[in-house]
Coordinates of C-alpha atoms and ligand atoms in Angstrom, one line a residue:
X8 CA -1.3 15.3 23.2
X9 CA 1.3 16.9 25.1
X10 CA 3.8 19.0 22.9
X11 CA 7.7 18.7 23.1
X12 CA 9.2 21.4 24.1
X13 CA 11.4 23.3 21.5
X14 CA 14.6 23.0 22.1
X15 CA 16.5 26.3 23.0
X16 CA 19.4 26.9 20.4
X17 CA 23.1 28.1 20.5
X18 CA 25.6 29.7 18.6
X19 CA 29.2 29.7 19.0
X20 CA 31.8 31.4 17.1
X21 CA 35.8 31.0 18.3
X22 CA 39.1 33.4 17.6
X23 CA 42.7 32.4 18.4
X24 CA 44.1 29.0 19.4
X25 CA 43.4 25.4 19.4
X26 CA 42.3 25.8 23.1
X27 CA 39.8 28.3 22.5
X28 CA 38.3 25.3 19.8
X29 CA 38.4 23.1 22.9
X30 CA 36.8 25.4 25.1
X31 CA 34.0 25.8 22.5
X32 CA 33.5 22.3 22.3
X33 CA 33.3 22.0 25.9
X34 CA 30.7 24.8 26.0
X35 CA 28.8 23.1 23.7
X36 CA 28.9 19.9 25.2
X37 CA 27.7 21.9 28.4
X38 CA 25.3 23.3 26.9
X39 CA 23.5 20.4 25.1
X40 CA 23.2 18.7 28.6
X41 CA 21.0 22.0 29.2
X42 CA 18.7 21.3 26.6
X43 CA 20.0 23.5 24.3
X44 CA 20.6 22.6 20.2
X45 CA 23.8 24.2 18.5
X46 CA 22.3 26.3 15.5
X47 CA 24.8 27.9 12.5
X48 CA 22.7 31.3 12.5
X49 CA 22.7 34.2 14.3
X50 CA 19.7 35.4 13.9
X51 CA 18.4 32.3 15.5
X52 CA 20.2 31.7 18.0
X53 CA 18.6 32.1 21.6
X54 CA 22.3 32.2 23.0
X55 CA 25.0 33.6 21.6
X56 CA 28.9 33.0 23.1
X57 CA 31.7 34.5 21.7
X58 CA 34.8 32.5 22.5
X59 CA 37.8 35.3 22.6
X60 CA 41.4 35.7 21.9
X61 CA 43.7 38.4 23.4
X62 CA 47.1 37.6 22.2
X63 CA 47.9 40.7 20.0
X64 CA 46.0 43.9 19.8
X65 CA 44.0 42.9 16.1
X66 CA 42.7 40.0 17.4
X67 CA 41.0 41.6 20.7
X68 CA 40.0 44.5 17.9
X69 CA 38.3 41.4 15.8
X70 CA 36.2 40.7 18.7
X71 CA 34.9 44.1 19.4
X72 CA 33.8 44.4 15.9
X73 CA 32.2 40.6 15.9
X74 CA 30.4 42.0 18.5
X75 CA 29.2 45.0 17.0
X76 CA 28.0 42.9 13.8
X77 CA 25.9 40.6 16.3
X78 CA 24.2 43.3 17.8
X79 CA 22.7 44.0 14.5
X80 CA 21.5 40.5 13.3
X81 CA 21.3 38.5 16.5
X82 CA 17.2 37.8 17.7
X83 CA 15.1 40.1 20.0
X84 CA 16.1 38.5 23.5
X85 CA 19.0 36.7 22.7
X86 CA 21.2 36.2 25.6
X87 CA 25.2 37.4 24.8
X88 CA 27.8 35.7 26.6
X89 CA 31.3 37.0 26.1
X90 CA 33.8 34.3 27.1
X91 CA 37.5 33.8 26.4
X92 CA 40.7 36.1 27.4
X93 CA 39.2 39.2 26.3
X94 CA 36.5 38.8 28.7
X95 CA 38.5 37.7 31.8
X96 CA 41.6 40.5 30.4
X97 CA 38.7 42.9 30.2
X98 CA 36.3 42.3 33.0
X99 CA 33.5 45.1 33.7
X100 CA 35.1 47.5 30.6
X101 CA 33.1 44.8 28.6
X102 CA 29.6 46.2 29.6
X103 CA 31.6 50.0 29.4
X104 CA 32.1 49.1 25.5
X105 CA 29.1 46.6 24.6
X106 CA 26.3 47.1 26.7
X107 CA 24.1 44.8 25.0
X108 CA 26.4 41.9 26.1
X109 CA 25.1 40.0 29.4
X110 CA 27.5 37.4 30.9
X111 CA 31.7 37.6 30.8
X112 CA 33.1 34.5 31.8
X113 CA 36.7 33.8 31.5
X114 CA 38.4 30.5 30.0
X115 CA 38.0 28.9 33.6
X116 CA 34.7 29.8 34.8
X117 CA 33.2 28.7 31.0
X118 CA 31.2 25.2 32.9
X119 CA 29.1 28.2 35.1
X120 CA 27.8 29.7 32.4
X121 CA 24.6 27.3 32.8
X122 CA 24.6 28.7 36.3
X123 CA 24.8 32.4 35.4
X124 CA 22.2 32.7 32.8
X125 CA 19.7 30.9 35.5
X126 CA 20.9 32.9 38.6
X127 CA 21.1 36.2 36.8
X128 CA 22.4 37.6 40.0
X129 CA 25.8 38.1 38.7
X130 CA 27.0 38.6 35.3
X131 CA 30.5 37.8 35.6
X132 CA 32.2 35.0 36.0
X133 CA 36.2 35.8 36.2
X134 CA 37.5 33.6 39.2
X135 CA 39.4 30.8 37.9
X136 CA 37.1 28.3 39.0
X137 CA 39.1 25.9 41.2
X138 CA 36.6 23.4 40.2
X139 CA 38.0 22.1 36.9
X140 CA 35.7 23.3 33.8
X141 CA 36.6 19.5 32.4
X142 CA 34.7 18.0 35.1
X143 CA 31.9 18.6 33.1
X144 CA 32.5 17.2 29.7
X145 CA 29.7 14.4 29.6
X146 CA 32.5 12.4 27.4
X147 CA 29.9 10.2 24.9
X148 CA 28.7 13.4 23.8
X149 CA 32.7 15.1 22.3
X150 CA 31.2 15.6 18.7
X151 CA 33.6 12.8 16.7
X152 CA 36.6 14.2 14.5
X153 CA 39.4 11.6 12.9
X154 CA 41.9 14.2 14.3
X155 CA 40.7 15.1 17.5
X156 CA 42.0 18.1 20.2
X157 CA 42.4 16.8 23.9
X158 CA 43.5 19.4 26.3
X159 CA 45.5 18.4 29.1
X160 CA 47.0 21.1 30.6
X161 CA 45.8 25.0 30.6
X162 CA 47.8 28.3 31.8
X163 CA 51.3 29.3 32.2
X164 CA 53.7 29.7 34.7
X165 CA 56.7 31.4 32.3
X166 CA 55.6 34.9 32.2
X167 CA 57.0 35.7 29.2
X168 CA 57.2 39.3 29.5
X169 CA 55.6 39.9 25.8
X170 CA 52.7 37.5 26.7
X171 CA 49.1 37.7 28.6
X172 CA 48.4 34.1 28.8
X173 CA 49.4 33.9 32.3
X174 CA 47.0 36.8 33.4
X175 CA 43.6 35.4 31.2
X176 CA 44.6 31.3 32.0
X177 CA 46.0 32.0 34.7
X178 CA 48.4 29.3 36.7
X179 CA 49.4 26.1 35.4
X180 CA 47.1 23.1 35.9
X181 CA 47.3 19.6 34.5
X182 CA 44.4 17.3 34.2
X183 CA 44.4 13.5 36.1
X184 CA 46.1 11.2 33.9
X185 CA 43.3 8.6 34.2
X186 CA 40.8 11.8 32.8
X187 CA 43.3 12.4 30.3
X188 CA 43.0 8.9 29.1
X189 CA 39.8 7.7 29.5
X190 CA 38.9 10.8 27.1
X191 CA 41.4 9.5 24.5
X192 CA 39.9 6.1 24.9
X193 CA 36.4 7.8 24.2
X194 CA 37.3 9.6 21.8
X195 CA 39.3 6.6 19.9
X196 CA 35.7 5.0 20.1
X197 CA 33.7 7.6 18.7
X198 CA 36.1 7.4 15.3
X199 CA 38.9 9.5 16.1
X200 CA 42.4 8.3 14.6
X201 CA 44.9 11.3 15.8
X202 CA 45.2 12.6 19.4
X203 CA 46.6 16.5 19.1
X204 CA 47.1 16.8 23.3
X205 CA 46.7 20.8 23.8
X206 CA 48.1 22.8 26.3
X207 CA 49.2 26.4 26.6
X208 CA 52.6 25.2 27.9
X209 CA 51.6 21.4 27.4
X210 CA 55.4 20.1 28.0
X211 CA 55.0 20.9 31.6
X212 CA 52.1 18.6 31.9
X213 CA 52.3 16.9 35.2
X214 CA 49.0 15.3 36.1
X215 CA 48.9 13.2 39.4
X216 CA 48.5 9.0 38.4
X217 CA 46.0 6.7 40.5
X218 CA 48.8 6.5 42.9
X219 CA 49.4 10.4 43.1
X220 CA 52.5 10.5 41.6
X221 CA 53.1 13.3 39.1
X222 CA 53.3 12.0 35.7
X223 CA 55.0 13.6 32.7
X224 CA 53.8 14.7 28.7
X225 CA 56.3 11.6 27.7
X226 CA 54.7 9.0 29.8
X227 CA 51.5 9.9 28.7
X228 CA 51.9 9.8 25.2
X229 CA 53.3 6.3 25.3
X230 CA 50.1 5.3 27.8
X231 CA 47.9 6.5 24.5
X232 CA 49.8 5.1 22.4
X233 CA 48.8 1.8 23.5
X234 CA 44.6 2.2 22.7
X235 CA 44.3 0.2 19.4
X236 CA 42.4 2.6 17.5
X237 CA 45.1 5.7 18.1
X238 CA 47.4 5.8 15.2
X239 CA 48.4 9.4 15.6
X240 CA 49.5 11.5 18.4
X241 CA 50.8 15.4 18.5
X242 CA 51.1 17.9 21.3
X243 CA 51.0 21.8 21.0
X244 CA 52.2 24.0 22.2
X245 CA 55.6 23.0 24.0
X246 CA 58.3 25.5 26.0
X247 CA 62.0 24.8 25.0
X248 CA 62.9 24.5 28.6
X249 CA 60.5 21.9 30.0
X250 CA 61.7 19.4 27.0
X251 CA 62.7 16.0 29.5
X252 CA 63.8 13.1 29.2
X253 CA 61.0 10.9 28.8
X254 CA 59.7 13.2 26.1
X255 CA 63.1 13.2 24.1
X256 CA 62.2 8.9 24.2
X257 CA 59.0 9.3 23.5
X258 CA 60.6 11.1 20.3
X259 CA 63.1 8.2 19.7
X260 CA 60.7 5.1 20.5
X261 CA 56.7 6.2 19.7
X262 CA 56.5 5.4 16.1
X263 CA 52.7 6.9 16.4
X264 CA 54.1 10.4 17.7
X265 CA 54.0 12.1 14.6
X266 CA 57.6 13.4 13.4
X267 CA 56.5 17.1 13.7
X268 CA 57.4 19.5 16.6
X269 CA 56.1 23.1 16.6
X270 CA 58.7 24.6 19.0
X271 CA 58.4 28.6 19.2
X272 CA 61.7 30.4 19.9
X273 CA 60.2 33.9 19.3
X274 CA 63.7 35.1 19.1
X275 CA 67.3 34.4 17.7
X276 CA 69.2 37.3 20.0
X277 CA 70.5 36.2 23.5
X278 CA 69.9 39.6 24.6
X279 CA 65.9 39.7 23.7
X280 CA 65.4 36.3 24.6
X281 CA 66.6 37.7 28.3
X282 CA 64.2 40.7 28.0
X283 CA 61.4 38.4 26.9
X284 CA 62.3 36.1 30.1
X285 CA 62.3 33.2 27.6
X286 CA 64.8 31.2 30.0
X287 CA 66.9 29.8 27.1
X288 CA 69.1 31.5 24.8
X289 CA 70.4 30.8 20.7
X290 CA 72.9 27.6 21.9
X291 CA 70.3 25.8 24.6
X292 CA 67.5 25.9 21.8
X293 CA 69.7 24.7 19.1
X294 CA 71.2 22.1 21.5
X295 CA 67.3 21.1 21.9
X296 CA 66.7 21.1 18.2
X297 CA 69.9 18.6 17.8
X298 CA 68.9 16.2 20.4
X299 CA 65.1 16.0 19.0
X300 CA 67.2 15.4 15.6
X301 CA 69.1 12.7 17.4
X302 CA 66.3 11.1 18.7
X303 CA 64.1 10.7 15.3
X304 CA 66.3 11.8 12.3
X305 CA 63.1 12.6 10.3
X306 CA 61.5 15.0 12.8
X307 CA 60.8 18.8 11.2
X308 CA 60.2 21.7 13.4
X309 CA 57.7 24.8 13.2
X310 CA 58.5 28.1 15.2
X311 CA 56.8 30.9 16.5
X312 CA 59.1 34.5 16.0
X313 CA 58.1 37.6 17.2
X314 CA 59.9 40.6 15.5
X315 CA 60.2 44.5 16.7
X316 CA 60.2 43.1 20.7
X317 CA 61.7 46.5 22.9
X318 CA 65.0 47.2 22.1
X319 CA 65.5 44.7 19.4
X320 CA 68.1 45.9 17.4
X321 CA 69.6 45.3 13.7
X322 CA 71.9 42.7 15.3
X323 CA 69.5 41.6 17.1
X324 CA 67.5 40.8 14.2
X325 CA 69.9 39.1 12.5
X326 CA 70.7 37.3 14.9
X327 CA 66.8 35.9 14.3
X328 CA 67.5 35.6 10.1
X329 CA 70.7 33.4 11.2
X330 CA 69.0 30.9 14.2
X331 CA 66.3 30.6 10.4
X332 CA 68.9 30.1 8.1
X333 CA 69.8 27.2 10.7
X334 CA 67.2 25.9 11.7
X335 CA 64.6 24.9 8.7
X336 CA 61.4 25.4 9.9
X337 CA 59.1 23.7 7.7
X338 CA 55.9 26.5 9.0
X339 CA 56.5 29.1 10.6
X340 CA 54.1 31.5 12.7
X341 CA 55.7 35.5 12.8
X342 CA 54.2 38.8 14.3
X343 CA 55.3 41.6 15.2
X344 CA 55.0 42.6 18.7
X345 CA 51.9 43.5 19.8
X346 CA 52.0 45.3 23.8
X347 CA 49.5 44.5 25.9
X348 CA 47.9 46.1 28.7
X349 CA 49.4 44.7 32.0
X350 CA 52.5 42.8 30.4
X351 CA 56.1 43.8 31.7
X352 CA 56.7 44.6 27.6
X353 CA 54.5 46.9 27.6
X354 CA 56.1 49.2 29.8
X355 CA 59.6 48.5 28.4
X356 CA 61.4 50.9 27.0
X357 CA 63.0 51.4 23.6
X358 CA 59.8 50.3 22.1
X359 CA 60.3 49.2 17.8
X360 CA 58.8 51.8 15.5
X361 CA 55.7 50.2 13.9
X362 CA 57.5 50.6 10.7
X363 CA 60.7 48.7 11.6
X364 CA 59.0 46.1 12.6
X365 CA 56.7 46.2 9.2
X366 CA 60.3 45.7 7.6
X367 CA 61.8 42.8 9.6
X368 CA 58.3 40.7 9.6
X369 CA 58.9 41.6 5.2
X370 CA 62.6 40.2 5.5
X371 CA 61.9 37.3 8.0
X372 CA 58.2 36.5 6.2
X373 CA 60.1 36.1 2.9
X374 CA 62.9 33.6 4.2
X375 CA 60.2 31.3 5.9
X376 CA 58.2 31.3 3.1
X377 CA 60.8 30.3 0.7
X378 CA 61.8 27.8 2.9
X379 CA 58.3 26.4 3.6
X380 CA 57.6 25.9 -0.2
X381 CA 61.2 25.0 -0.9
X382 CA 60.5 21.8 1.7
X383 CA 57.3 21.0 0.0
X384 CA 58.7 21.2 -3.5
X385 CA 61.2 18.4 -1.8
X386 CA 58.1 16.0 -1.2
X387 CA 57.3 15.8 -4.7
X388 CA 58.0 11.7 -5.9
X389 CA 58.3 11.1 -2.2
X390 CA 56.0 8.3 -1.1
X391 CA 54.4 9.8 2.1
X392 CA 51.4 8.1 4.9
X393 CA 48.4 10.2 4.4
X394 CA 45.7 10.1 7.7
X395 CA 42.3 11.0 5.6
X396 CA 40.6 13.8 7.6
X397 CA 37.4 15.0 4.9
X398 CA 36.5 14.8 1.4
X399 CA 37.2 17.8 -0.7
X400 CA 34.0 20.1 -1.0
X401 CA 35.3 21.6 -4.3
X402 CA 36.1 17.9 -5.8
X403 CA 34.4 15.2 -5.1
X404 CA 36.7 12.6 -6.5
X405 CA 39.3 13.9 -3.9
X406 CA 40.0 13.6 -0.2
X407 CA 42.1 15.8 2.3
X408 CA 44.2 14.5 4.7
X409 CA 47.7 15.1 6.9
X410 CA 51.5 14.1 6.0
X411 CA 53.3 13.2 9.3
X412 CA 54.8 16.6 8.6
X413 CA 51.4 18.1 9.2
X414 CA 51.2 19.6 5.5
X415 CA 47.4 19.5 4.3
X416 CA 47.2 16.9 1.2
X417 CA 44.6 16.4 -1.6
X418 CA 44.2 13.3 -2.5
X419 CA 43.4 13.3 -6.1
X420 CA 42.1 9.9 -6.5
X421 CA 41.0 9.0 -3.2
X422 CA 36.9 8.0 -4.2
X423 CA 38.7 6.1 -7.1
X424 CA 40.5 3.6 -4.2
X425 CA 37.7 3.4 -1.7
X426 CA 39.3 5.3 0.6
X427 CA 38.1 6.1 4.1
X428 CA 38.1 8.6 6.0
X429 CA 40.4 7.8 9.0
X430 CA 42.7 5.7 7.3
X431 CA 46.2 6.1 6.7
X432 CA 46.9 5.9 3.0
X433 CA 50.1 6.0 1.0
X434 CA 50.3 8.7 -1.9
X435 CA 52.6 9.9 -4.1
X436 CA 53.0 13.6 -4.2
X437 CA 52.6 14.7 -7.6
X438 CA 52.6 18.8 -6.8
X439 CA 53.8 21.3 -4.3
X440 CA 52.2 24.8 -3.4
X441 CA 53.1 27.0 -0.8
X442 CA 50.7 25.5 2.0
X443 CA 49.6 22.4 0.8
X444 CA 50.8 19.5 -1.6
X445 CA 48.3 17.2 -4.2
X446 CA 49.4 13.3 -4.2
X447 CA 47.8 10.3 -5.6
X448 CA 47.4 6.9 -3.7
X449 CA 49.3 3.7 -4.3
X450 CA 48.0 1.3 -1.7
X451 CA 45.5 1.4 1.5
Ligands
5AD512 N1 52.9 40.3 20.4 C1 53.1 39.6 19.3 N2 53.1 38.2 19.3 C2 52.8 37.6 20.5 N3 52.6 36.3 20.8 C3 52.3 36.2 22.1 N4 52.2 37.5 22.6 C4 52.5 38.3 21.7 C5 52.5 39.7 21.6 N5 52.3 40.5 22.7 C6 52.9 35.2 19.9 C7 54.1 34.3 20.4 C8 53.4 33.1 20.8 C9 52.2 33.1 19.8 C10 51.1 32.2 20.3 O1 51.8 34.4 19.8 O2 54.9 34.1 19.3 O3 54.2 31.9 20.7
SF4_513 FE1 52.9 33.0 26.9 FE2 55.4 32.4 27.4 FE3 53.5 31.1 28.7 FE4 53.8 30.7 26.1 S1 55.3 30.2 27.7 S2 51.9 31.0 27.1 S3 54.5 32.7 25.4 S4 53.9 33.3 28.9

């Protein structure tokens, strides 16, 4: 009897943002079609990548240390592949630091990593691939979620002066519309109810149509809109500048784009928001804010701020603590400026004491968080559409799901109503915390 051969297994663990959970999936998804099994341990693990995030200076440190840990526990003969934005930030200084690590492959060279561990002639793979990594998503195999990510555009063209993502993603590019929705469609069949499109600068999508014309975000929402089985749709993360027209509709006419925007400004002051080359300034974002407003009256906003940017002043500051007292972000993301290697910021200078900025991120964190659980007291006695996302592993009577808002809900009596996971229920919110709200349902 001939035996069948053990399948090879795989471990992946992701930092930073919701494209880095893409990418992951999409090495996965790679990697299955190579016969290999994803496993949850280390030490079993006959190949171990390490998705990375560069943004700030803690999070590259987190990865360094990761990788120090994996050293210790990971199997005799494991191969380690370092993939990400530290590894294409970091290049050959990767070997410098962790020897033990055999492949770094940025975020657009992650589909050769098949190719490198059979070659083992190179061990980098830092080229931005010109051949699209999503080429090779075999799409009946995207593990099912009821909210589901679906990237659509990666890198940045803005060069924000604070920011590396142009450098590791390098240059914008937008996926084919009819890829973009024949994913969605799969995806919709394999149980997911809510869309989240993902791009590092996703407002500037402009994938080519069958006829080669350039399509934008707001066209394509309302072409998902239309598959059946679709009942939410969000996009993250959006520029203030490359808001347009048909986006501002899609606002005002998509009843299945969620009222939710998360819209970073990273700065109140006119006179940072120039040093940061942010292209808008305090009265072109609020005029943003107020047209959104216009266009769907219910729509809330989340922010990212960044505090202690070069030369940010007290007046600067509060220029930031009145654009919050204005504008009421529901979430809000703050840091305090991190410099990185190779950004115009870094070199700037008039750089923040470390602890200024420790104050300001205290001032602003305090403000944002009031506000935050201020709007969720506000939901209590509302009536609100739930999307059921999981049960509760601490409850098992309850279920967690999304408000339109994006707050995470537990659904106290969910089991009680027979409710399902992927469907919309109405609750009543019954209590309020800081990141997260209890309700009970009333109808499926
Ligand atoms: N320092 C601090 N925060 C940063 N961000 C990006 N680069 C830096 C940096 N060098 C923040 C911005 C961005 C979010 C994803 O991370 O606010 O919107
Ligand atoms: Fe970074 Fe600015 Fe591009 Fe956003 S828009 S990814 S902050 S450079």
């Amino acid at each position: 009897m001939i035996m069948a051969e053990k399948l090879k297994k795989f471990y992946v663990k992701t930092y930073g943002c919701q494209m880095n959970v893409y990418d992951s999936m999409v090495i996965g998804n790679i990697m299955k079609q190579e016969g290999y099994e994803m496993c949850d341990s280390l030490a079993e693990a006959d190949l171990i990548v390490v998705n990375t995030c560069h943004i700030r200076k803690k999070a590259t440190e987190k990865v360094y240390s990761e990788l120090g840990r994996i050293k210790m526990v990971k199997k005799f003969g494991a191969i380690i592949v370092l993939a990400g934005c530290v590894a294409q930030a970091e290049g050959e200084l990767v070997f410098t630091r962790m020897p033990f690590v055999d492949f770094v492959v940025g975020p657009r060279n992650i589909h050769q990593i098949p190719s490198l561990i059979k070659a083992k002639d190179n061990n980098m793979a830092l080229d931005f691939s010109v051949d699209p990594k999503f080429d090779y998503i075999e799409q009946d195999a995207i593990p099912s979620t009821i909210s589901a990510f679906l990237a659509i555009q990666e890198g940045c063209d803005k060069f924000c002066s604070f920011c590396v993502v142009p450098y590791t993603r390098g240059s914008e590019y937008s996926r084919p519309v009819m890829d973009v929705y024949m994913e969605a469609v799969s995806l919709a069949r394999h149980g997911a109810s809510e869309i989240i499109l993902l791009g590092q600068n996703v407002n500037a999508y402009h994938g080519l149509d069958e006829n080669g014309e350039a399509q934008s975000l707001g066209w394509l929402i309302s072409k998902i809109a239309r598959i059946k089985e679709i009942k939410r749709i969000r996009y993250v993360t959006s520029h203030p500048v490359d808001m347009h027209s048909e986006l501002y509709d899609a606002h005002r006419n998509e009843s299945k784009l969620m009222p939710f925007l998360h819209l970073p400004v990273q700065s109140g002051s006119d006179a940072v928001l120039k040093h940061m080359n942010r292209r808008y300034n305090y009265d072109t974002y609020m005029q943003v804010i107020y047209k959104l407003c216009e266009c769907n009256p219910d729509i809330k906003f989340s922010s990212d701020i960044i505090v202690g940017f070069p030369g940010e002043s007290d007046i600067d500051f509060a220029m930031t603590m009145k654009l919050v007292e204005c504008v009421d972000f529901i979430q809000c993301f703050s840091f305090k400026y991190s410099p990185r290697p190779g950004t115009p910021g870094a070199d700037f200078d008039n750089q923040v004491p470390e602890h200024i900025k420790d104050e300001r991120l205290k001032i602003l964190q305090k403000v944002l968080n009031d506000k935050q659980i201020a709007f969720n007291n506000k939901m209590i006695g509302r009536s609100l559409d739930i999307l059921c996302l999981s049960n509760d592993a601490k409850n098992q009577n309850c279920m967690l799901g999304k408000t339109p808002y994006f707050q995470t809900t537990r659904i106290i009596n969910a089991n009680n109503k027979n409710c399902r996971l992927g469907d919309v229920v109405k609750v009543s919110v019954t209590k309020a915390y800081q990141n997260s709200l209890d309700a009970i349902i009333h109808g499926v």
